[in-house]
PDB file of C-alpha atoms and ligand atoms in Angstrom:
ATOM      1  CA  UNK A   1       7.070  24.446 -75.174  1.00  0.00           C
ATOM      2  CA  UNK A   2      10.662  22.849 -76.310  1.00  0.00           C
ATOM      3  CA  UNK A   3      13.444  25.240 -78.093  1.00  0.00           C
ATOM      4  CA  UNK A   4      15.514  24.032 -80.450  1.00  0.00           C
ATOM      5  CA  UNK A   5      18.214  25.635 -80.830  1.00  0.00           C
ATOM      6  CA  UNK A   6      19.795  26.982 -83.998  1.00  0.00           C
ATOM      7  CA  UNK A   7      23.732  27.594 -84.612  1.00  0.00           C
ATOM      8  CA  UNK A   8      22.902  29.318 -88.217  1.00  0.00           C
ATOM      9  CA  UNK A   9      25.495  31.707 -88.684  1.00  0.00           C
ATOM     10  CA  UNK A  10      27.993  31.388 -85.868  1.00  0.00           C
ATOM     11  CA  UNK A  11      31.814  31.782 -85.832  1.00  0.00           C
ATOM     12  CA  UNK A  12      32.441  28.537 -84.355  1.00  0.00           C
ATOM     13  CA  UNK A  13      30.129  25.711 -84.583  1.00  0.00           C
ATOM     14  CA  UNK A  14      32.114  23.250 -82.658  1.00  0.00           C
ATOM     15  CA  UNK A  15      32.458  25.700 -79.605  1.00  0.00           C
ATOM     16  CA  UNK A  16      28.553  26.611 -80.297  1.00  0.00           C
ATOM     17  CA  UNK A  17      27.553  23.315 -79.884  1.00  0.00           C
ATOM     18  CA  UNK A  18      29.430  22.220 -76.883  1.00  0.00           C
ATOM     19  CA  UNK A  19      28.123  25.371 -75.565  1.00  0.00           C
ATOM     20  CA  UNK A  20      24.764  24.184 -76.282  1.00  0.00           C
ATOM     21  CA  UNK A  21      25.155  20.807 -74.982  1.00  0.00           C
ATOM     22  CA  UNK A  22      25.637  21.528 -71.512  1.00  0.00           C
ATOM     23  CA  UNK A  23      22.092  23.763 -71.086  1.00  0.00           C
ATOM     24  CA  UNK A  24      18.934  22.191 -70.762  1.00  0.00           C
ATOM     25  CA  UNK A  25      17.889  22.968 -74.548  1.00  0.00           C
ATOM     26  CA  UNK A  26      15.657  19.958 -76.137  1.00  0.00           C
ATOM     27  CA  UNK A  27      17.031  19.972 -79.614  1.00  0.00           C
ATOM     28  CA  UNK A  28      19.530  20.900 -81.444  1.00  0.00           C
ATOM     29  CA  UNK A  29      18.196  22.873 -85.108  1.00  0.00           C
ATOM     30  CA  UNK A  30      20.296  22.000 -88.181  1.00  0.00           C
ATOM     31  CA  UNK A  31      19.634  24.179 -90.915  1.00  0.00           C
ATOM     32  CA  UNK A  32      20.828  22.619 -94.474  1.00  0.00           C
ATOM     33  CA  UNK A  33      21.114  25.223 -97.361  1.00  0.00           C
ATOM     34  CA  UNK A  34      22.082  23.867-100.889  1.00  0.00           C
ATOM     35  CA  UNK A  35      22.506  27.608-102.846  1.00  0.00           C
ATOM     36  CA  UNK A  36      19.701  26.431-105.043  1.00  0.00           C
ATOM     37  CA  UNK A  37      16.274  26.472-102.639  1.00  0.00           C
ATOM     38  CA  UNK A  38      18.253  29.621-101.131  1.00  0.00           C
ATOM     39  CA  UNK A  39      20.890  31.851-101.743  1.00  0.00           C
ATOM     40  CA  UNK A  40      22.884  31.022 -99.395  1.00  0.00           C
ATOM     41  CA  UNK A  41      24.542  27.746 -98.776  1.00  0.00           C
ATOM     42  CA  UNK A  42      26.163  26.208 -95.571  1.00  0.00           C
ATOM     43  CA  UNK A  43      28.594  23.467 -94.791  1.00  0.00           C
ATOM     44  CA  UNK A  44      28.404  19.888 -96.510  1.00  0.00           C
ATOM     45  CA  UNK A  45      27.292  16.650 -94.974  1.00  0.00           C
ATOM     46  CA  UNK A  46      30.990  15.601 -94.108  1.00  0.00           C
ATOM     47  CA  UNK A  47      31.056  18.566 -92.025  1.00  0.00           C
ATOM     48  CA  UNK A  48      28.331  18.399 -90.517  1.00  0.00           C
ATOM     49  CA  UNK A  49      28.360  14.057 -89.918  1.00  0.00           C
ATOM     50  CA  UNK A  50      30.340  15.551 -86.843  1.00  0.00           C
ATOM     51  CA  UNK A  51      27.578  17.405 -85.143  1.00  0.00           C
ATOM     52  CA  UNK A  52      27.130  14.532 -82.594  1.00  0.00           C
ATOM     53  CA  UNK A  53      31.364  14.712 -81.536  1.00  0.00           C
ATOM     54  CA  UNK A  54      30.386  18.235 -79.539  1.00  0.00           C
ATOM     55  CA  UNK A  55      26.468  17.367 -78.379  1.00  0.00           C
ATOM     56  CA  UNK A  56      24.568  14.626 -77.471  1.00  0.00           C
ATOM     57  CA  UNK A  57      21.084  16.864 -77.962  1.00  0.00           C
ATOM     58  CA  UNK A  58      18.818  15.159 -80.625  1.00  0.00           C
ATOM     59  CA  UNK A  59      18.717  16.368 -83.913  1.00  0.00           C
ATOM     60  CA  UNK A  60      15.985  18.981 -85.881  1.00  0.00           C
ATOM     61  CA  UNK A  61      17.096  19.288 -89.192  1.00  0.00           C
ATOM     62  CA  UNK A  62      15.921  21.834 -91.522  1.00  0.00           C
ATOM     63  CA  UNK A  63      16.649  21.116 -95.183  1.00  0.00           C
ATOM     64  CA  UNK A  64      16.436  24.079 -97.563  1.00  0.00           C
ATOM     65  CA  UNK A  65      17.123  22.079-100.393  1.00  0.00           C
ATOM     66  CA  UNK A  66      15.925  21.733-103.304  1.00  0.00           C
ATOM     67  CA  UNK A  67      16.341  17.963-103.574  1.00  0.00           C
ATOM     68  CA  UNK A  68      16.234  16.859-100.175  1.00  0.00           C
ATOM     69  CA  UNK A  69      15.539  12.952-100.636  1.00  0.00           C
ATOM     70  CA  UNK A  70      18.792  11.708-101.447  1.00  0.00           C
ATOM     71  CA  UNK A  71      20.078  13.281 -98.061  1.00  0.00           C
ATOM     72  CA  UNK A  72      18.258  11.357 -95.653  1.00  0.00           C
ATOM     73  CA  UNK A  73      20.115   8.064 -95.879  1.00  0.00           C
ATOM     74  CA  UNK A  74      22.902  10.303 -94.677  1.00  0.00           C
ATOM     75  CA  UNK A  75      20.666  12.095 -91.862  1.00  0.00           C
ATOM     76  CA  UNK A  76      19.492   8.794 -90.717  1.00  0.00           C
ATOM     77  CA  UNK A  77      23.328   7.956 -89.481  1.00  0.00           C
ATOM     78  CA  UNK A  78      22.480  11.437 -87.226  1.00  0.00           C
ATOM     79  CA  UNK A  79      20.880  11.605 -83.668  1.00  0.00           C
ATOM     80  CA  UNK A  80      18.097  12.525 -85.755  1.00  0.00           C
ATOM     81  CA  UNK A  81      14.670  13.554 -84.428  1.00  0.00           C
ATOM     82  CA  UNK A  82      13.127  15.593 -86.758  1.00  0.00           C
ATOM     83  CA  UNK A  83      14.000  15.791 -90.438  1.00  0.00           C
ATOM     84  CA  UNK A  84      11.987  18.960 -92.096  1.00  0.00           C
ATOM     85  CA  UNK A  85      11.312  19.885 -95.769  1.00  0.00           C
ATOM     86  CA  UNK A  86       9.561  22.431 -97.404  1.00  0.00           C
ATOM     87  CA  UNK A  87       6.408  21.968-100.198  1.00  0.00           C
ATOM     88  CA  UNK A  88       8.336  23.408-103.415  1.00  0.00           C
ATOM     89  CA  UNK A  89      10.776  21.345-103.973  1.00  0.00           C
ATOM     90  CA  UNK A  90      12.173  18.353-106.988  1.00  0.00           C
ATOM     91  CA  UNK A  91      10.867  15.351-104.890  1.00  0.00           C
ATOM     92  CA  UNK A  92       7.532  14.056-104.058  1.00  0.00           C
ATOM     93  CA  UNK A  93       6.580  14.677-100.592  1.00  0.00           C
ATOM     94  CA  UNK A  94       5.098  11.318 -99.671  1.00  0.00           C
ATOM     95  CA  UNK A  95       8.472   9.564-100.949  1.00  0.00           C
ATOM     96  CA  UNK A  96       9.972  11.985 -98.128  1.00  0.00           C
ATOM     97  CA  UNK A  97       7.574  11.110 -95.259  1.00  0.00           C
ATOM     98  CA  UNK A  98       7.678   7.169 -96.719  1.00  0.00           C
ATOM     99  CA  UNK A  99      11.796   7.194 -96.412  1.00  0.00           C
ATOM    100  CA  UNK A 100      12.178   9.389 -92.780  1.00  0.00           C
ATOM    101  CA  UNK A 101       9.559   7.062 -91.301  1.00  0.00           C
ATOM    102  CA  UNK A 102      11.134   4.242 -92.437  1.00  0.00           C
ATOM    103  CA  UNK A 103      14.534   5.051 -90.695  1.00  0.00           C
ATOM    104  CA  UNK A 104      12.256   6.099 -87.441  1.00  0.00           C
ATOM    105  CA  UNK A 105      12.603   9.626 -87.705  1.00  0.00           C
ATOM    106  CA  UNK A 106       9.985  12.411 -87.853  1.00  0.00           C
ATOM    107  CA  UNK A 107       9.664  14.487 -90.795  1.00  0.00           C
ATOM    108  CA  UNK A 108       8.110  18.075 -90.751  1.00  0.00           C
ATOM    109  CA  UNK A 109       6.999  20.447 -93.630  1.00  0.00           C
ATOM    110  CA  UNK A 110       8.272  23.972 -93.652  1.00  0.00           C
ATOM    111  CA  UNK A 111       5.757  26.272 -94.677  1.00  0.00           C
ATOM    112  CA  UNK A 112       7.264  29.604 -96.119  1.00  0.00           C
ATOM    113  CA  UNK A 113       5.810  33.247 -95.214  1.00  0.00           C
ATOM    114  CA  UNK A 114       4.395  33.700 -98.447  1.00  0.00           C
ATOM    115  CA  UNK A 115       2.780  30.152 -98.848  1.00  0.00           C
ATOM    116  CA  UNK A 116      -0.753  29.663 -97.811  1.00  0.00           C
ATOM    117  CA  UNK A 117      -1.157  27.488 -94.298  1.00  0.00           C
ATOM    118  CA  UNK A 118      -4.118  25.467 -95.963  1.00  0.00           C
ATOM    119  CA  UNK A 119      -1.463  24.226 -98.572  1.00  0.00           C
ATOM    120  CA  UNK A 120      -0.231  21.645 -95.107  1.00  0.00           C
ATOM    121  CA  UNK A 121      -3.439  20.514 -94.752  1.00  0.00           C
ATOM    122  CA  UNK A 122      -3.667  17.512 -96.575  1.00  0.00           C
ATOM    123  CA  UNK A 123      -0.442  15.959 -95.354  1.00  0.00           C
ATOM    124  CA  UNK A 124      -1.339  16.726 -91.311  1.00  0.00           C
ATOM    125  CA  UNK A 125      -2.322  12.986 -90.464  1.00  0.00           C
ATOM    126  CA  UNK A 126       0.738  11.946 -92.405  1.00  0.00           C
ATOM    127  CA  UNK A 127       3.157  14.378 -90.988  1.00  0.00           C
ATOM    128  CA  UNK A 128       4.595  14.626 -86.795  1.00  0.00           C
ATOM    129  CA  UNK A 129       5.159  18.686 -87.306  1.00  0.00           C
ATOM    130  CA  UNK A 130       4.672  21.681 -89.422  1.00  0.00           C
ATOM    131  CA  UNK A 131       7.391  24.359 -88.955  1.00  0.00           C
ATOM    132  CA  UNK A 132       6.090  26.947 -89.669  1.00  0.00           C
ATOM    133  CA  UNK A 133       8.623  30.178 -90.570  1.00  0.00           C
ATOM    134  CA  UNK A 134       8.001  33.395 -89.288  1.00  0.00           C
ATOM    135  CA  UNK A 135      10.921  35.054 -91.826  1.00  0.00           C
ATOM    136  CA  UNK A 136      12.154  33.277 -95.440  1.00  0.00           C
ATOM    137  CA  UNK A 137      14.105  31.416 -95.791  1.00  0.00           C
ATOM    138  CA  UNK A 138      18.119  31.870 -95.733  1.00  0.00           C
ATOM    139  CA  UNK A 139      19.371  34.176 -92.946  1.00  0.00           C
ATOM    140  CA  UNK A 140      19.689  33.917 -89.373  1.00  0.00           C
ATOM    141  CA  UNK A 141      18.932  37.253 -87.369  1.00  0.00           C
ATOM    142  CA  UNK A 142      15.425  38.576 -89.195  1.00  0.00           C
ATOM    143  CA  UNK A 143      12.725  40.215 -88.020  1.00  0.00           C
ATOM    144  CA  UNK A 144       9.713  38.215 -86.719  1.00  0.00           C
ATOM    145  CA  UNK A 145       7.200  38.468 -89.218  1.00  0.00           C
ATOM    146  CA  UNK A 146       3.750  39.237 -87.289  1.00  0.00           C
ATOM    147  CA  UNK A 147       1.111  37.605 -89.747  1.00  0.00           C
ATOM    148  CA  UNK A 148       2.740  34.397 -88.818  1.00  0.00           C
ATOM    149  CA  UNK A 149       0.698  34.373 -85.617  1.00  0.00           C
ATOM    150  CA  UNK A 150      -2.689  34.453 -87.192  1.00  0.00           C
ATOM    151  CA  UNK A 151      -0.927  31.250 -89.678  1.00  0.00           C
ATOM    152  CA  UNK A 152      -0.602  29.654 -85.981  1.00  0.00           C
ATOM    153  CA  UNK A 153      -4.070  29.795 -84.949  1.00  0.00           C
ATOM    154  CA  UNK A 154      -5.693  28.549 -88.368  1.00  0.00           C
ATOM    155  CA  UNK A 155      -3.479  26.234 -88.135  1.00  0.00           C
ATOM    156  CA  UNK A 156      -4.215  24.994 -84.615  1.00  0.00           C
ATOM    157  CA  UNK A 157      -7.748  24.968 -85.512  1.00  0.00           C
ATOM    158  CA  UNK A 158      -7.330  22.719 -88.312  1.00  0.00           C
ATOM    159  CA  UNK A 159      -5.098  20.200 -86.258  1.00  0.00           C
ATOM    160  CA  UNK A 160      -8.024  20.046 -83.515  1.00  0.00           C
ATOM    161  CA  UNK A 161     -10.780  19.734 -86.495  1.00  0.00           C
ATOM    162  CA  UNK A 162      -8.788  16.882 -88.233  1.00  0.00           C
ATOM    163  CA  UNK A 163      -8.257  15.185 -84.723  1.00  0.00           C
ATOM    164  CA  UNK A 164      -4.640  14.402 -85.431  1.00  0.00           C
ATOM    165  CA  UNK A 165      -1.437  15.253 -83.144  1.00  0.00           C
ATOM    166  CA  UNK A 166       1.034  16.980 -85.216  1.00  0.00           C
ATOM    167  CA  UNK A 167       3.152  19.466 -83.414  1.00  0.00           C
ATOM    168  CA  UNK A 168       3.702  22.658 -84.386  1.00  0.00           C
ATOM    169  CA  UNK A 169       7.478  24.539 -84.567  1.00  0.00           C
ATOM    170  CA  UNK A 170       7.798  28.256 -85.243  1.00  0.00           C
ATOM    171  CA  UNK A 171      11.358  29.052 -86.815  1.00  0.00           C
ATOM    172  CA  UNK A 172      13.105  32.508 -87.735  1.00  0.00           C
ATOM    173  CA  UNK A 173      12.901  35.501 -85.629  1.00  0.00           C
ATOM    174  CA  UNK A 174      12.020  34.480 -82.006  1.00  0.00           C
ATOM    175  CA  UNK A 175      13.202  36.910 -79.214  1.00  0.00           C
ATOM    176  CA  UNK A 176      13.281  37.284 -75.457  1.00  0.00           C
ATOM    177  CA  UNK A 177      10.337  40.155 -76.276  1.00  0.00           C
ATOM    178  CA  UNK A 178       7.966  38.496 -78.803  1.00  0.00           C
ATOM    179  CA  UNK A 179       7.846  34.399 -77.563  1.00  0.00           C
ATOM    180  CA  UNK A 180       5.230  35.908 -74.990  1.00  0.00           C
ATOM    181  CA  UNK A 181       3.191  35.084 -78.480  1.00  0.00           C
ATOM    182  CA  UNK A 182       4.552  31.930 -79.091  1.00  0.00           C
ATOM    183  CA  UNK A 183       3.898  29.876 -75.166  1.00  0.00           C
ATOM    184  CA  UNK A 184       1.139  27.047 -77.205  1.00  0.00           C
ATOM    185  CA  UNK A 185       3.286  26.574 -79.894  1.00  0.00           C
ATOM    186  CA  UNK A 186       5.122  23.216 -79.153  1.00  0.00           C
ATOM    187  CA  UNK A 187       8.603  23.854 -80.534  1.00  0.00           C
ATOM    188  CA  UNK A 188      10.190  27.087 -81.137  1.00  0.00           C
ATOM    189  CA  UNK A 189      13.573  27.515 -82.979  1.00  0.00           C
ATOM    190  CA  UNK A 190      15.821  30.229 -81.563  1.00  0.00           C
ATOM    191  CA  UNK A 191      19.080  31.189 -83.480  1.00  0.00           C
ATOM    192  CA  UNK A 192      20.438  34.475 -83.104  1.00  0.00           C
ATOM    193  CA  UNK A 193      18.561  35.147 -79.436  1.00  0.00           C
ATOM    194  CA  UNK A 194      20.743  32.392 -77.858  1.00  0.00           C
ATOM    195  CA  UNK A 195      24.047  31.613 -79.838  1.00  0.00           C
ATOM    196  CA  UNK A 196      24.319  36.490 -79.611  1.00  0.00           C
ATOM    197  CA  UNK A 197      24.225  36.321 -75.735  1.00  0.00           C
ATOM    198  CA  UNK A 198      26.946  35.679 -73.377  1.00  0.00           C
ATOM    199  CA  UNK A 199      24.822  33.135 -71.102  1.00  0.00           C
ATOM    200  CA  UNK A 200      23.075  30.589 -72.850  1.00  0.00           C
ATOM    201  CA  UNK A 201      21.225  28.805 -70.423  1.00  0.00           C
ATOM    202  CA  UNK A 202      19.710  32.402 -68.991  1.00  0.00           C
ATOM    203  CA  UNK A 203      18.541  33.275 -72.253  1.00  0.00           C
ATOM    204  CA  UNK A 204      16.951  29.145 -72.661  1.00  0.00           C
ATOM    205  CA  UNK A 205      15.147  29.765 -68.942  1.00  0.00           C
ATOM    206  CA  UNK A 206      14.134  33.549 -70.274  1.00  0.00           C
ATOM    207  CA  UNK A 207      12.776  32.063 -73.396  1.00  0.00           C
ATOM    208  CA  UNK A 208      10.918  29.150 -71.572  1.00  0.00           C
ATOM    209  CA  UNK A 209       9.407  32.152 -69.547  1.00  0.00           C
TER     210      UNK A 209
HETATM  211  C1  LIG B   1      16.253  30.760 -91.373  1.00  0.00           C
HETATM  212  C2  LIG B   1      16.542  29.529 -90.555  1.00  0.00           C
HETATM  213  C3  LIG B   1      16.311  29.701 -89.098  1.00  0.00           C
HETATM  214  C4  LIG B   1      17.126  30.805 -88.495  1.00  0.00           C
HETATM  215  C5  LIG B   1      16.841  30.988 -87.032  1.00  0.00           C
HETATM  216  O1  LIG B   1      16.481  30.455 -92.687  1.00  0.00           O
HETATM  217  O2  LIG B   1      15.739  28.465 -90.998  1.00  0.00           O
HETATM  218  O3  LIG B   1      16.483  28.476 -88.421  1.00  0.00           O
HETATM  219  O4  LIG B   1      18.477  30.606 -88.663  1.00  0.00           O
HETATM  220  O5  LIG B   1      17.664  32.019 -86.585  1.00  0.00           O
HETATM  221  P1  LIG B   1      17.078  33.322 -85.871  1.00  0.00           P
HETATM  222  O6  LIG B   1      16.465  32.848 -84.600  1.00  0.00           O
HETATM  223  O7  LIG B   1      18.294  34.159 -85.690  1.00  0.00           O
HETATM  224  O8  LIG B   1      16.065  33.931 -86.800  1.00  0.00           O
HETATM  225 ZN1  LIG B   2      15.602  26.691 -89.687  1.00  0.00          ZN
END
């Protein structure tokens, strides 16, 4: 299991990050929020084009945007990884998965509480990762919503039926007491957990368990 971690909500994102860079973390989770897909909205690309000046950790970015597909030429300049969107959104998925692969990046769909798991299925053999979120959308510091787990497991089924190796990311919720559930998940995405305690590399090992 990797953890990417997420700096959502944090006083200082240049002191987060160089925080961040010196623990053994795998990625580093960029959530993007234009004010339209969400309420909420967070720093603009010229802000955050300087994410790689404070870590050297590859890049999971999380758009919740609206209209995500004229932001990955920008992304691409990034130590990008993973570039995510979600399903309801102005642009047509494949253009998204056509344009991230093209720059060599991964691309992920982000599949909402309320949306139905099967609604991924037909994009699995075209896709690297589902993240799948255990709260909505918006806010760091939620509660874990439980009926994500059963969500995991259909969807781990369906991955094994259709033969194909996407991985699987769980983001929005994760703590010290509940990742016990998440150990054959591939990625998990831990905001609040890490970037709220004093020591972040104890709480990484704790959450590796
Ligand atoms: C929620 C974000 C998450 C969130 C994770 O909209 O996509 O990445 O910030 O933070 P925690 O771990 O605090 O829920
Ligand atoms: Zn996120």
């Amino acid at each position: 299991m990797k953890i990417s971690a997420s700096f959502l909500g944090v006083p200082n994102i240049a002191s987060t990050l160089r925080r961040l860079n010196v623990t053994d973390v795998d990625y580093i989770h960029v959530d993007v929020m234009d004010g339209k897909y969400v309420k909420n909205k967070t720093l603009p690309f010229s802000e955050y084009s300087t994410i790689p000046n404070y870590t050297r950790k590859r890049l999971d970015v999380h758009l919740m945007v609206k209209s995500p597909l004229k932001m990955i030429d920008d992304y691409a300049n990034l130590n990008v990884e993973f570039i995510s969107v979600h399903l309801d959104i102005n642009d047509k998925i494949e253009k998204i998965i056509e344009r991230c692969h093209l720059y060599g990046m991964k691309v992920g769909i982000a599949i909402n509480p309320k949306d139905d798991i099967t609604k991924v299925y037909p994009y699995l053999s075209k896709i690297d990762l589902v993240l799948v979120m255990s709260v909505e959308p918006g806010l760091p510091g939620q509660e874990f919503i439980k009926s994500t787990l059963s969500k995991i497991n259909m969807l781990k089924e369906e991955i094994k039926k259709q033969g194909v190796k996407t991985l699987i990311s769980v983001d929005g919720g994760v703590t010290l007491d509940n990742v016990k559930y998440l150990r054959d998940v591939d990625i998990i995405v831990s905001g609040s957990t890490i970037t709220k305690s004093p020591d972040f590399q104890d709480t990484i090992t704790k959450l590796r368990g």
